[in-house]
C-alpha cells in the first residue's frame, strides 16, 4: 500500500469511527439523555488560541465566536489523530486484516486523554472528580471511547469491502 493510499485509509478510519460514536451520541440525544456538548470543546480550543489552557469551569468561561463549529472540527480531528496513532502502533497490516480486540482496547486506552488532560483543564477534575456525578460521567466516557474502538474495527471491515 502506498503512502497516499495509507493516509486516505487512516482518514476514512478516523472519520468512520467518529461517525459511529456520533450515531450513539445522537441516540442519547433523541432519548433525552445527557450527551457531549461540542460547543464546550470548541470553547476550550478557542481559548487555547488566546493563551488560556486551564479553566475553573469551561461552561462559565466566556463563549468563543463559532465555538460549536470549532468543537465539531476538533472532535473529528481528534478521531483522525487517534486513528493515525492506532495504525502507527499496530501497523498497516491491521488495515488489511482488522482484528476486533486491538481496536477495542485502543478505544479504551484513549479514555486517558479526557480523564487526565481535557476534564482537568476544563474544570471537571481528573476523571470528572469535580462533577456532581463523577462515576456516571466516567462510565459515559468509557462507553463513548469503547464505541470509538468498535468504530475503528467496523470502519476497517467496511474499507475491506471496497478493496
Short mmCIF file of C-alpha atoms in Angstrom, two decimals:
data_model
loop_
_atom_site.label_atom_id
_atom_site.label_comp_id
_atom_site.label_asym_id
_atom_site.label_seq_id
_atom_site.Cartn_x
_atom_site.Cartn_y
_atom_site.Cartn_z
CA UNK A 1 0.00 0.00 0.00
CA UNK A 2 1.50 3.35 -0.99
CA UNK A 3 1.65 6.34 1.38
CA UNK A 4 -1.25 8.25 -0.19
CA UNK A 5 -3.48 5.17 -0.03
CA UNK A 6 -2.49 4.52 3.58
CA UNK A 7 -3.20 8.12 4.61
CA UNK A 8 -6.56 8.01 2.85
CA UNK A 9 -7.49 4.80 4.68
CA UNK A 10 -6.45 6.32 8.01
CA UNK A 11 -8.54 9.40 7.24
CA UNK A 12 -11.53 7.17 6.45
CA UNK A 13 -10.86 5.11 9.57
CA UNK A 14 -10.86 8.17 11.83
CA UNK A 15 -13.94 9.72 10.24
CA UNK A 16 -15.81 6.40 10.22
CA UNK A 17 -15.04 5.59 13.85
CA UNK A 18 -16.05 9.11 14.89
CA UNK A 19 -19.30 8.81 12.91
CA UNK A 20 -20.15 5.60 14.75
CA UNK A 21 -19.57 7.38 18.05
CA UNK A 22 -21.75 10.25 16.83
CA UNK A 23 -24.60 7.85 15.98
CA UNK A 24 -24.51 6.73 19.63
CA UNK A 25 -24.50 10.34 20.82
CA UNK A 26 -27.44 11.14 18.54
CA UNK A 27 -29.37 8.20 20.01
CA UNK A 28 -28.68 9.50 23.53
CA UNK A 29 -29.90 12.95 22.48
CA UNK A 30 -33.10 11.51 20.98
CA UNK A 31 -33.71 9.60 24.21
CA UNK A 32 -33.17 12.89 26.07
CA UNK A 33 -30.15 11.51 27.92
CA UNK A 34 -27.07 13.59 28.70
CA UNK A 35 -24.55 13.71 25.88
CA UNK A 36 -21.45 15.63 24.86
CA UNK A 37 -21.59 19.35 24.12
CA UNK A 38 -19.07 20.06 21.38
CA UNK A 39 -19.53 23.80 21.83
CA UNK A 40 -17.66 23.46 25.14
CA UNK A 41 -14.85 21.60 23.37
CA UNK A 42 -14.75 24.42 20.83
CA UNK A 43 -14.70 26.98 23.62
CA UNK A 44 -11.75 25.20 25.26
CA UNK A 45 -9.85 25.04 21.96
CA UNK A 46 -10.75 28.64 21.17
CA UNK A 47 -9.39 29.85 24.48
CA UNK A 48 -6.17 27.93 23.83
CA UNK A 49 -5.59 30.15 20.78
CA UNK A 50 -5.84 33.08 23.20
CA UNK A 51 -3.33 31.55 25.61
CA UNK A 52 -5.72 30.18 28.26
CA UNK A 53 -5.46 26.41 28.74
CA UNK A 54 -6.99 25.78 32.17
CA UNK A 55 -10.45 26.85 33.30
CA UNK A 56 -12.24 26.72 36.63
CA UNK A 57 -15.37 25.81 34.64
CA UNK A 58 -15.40 25.80 30.86
CA UNK A 59 -19.17 26.24 30.94
CA UNK A 60 -18.70 29.51 32.86
CA UNK A 61 -15.90 30.80 30.64
CA UNK A 62 -17.00 33.38 28.07
CA UNK A 63 -18.18 31.93 24.76
CA UNK A 64 -15.89 31.93 21.73
CA UNK A 65 -17.11 33.01 18.29
CA UNK A 66 -18.15 29.88 16.34
CA UNK A 67 -17.25 27.56 19.22
CA UNK A 68 -19.79 24.95 18.10
CA UNK A 69 -18.18 24.61 14.66
CA UNK A 70 -14.72 24.65 16.21
CA UNK A 71 -15.79 21.88 18.60
CA UNK A 72 -17.01 19.67 15.78
CA UNK A 73 -13.85 20.25 13.77
CA UNK A 74 -11.77 19.38 16.84
CA UNK A 75 -13.91 16.27 17.50
CA UNK A 76 -13.28 14.87 14.02
CA UNK A 77 -9.63 15.96 14.01
CA UNK A 78 -9.05 14.05 17.24
CA UNK A 79 -10.78 10.99 15.77
CA UNK A 80 -8.44 11.12 12.77
CA UNK A 81 -5.42 11.67 15.02
CA UNK A 82 -6.46 8.69 17.17
CA UNK A 83 -6.84 6.55 14.03
CA UNK A 84 -3.38 7.62 12.84
CA UNK A 85 -1.91 6.79 16.26
CA UNK A 86 -3.64 3.42 16.28
CA UNK A 87 -2.30 2.42 12.85
CA UNK A 88 1.14 3.69 13.86
CA UNK A 89 1.02 1.33 16.87
CA UNK A 90 -0.50 -1.78 15.26
CA UNK A 91 0.90 -1.33 11.75
CA UNK A 92 -0.84 -1.03 8.40
CA UNK A 93 -1.20 -4.83 8.22
CA UNK A 94 -4.13 -4.37 10.62
CA UNK A 95 -5.96 -2.41 7.91
CA UNK A 96 -5.77 -5.45 5.63
CA UNK A 97 -6.67 -7.90 8.41
CA UNK A 98 -8.61 -5.98 11.06
CA UNK A 99 -8.91 -7.60 14.46
CA UNK A 100 -11.55 -6.50 16.97
CA UNK A 101 -9.65 -6.51 20.26
CA UNK A 102 -6.71 -4.30 19.31
CA UNK A 103 -9.19 -1.63 18.12
CA UNK A 104 -11.46 -2.03 21.14
CA UNK A 105 -8.54 -1.92 23.57
CA UNK A 106 -7.13 1.16 21.85
CA UNK A 107 -10.53 2.84 22.21
CA UNK A 108 -10.45 2.09 25.93
CA UNK A 109 -6.92 3.48 26.25
CA UNK A 110 -7.94 6.75 24.60
CA UNK A 111 -10.07 7.47 27.69
CA UNK A 112 -6.86 8.65 29.33
CA UNK A 113 -6.87 11.82 27.22
CA UNK A 114 -10.14 13.22 28.62
CA UNK A 115 -9.60 11.78 32.12
CA UNK A 116 -6.08 13.14 32.56
CA UNK A 117 -5.96 16.20 30.29
CA UNK A 118 -9.26 17.54 28.98
CA UNK A 119 -11.51 17.21 32.02
CA UNK A 120 -8.98 18.68 34.46
CA UNK A 121 -8.22 21.55 32.07
CA UNK A 122 -11.93 22.27 31.62
CA UNK A 123 -12.53 22.39 35.37
CA UNK A 124 -14.13 18.96 35.86
CA UNK A 125 -11.12 17.49 37.69
CA UNK A 126 -9.28 14.26 36.99
CA UNK A 127 -11.76 11.67 35.68
CA UNK A 128 -14.67 14.06 36.33
CA UNK A 129 -13.93 14.11 40.07
CA UNK A 130 -15.30 17.66 40.48
CA UNK A 131 -18.64 16.95 38.80
CA UNK A 132 -21.88 16.11 40.57
CA UNK A 133 -21.85 12.52 39.20
CA UNK A 134 -18.21 11.54 38.62
CA UNK A 135 -18.83 7.79 38.38
CA UNK A 136 -21.66 8.23 35.87
CA UNK A 137 -19.57 10.67 33.82
CA UNK A 138 -16.63 8.26 33.80
CA UNK A 139 -18.92 5.43 32.70
CA UNK A 140 -20.31 7.56 29.86
CA UNK A 141 -16.78 8.42 28.74
CA UNK A 142 -15.77 4.78 28.90
CA UNK A 143 -18.75 3.76 26.77
CA UNK A 144 -18.06 6.54 24.25
CA UNK A 145 -14.41 5.61 23.86
CA UNK A 146 -15.12 1.88 23.65
CA UNK A 147 -17.61 2.65 20.88
CA UNK A 148 -14.90 4.62 19.09
CA UNK A 149 -12.72 1.49 19.29
CA UNK A 150 -15.58 -0.59 17.88
CA UNK A 151 -15.92 2.06 15.19
CA UNK A 152 -12.28 1.60 14.21
CA UNK A 153 -12.90 -2.10 13.68
CA UNK A 154 -16.24 -1.69 11.86
CA UNK A 155 -14.84 1.01 9.57
CA UNK A 156 -11.81 -1.15 8.74
CA UNK A 157 -14.18 -4.01 7.89
CA UNK A 158 -16.15 -1.67 5.61
CA UNK A 159 -12.95 -0.44 3.94
CA UNK A 160 -12.05 -4.07 3.21
CA UNK A 161 -15.19 -4.41 1.11
CA UNK A 162 -14.04 -1.61 -1.18
CA UNK A 163 -10.60 -3.05 -1.92
#
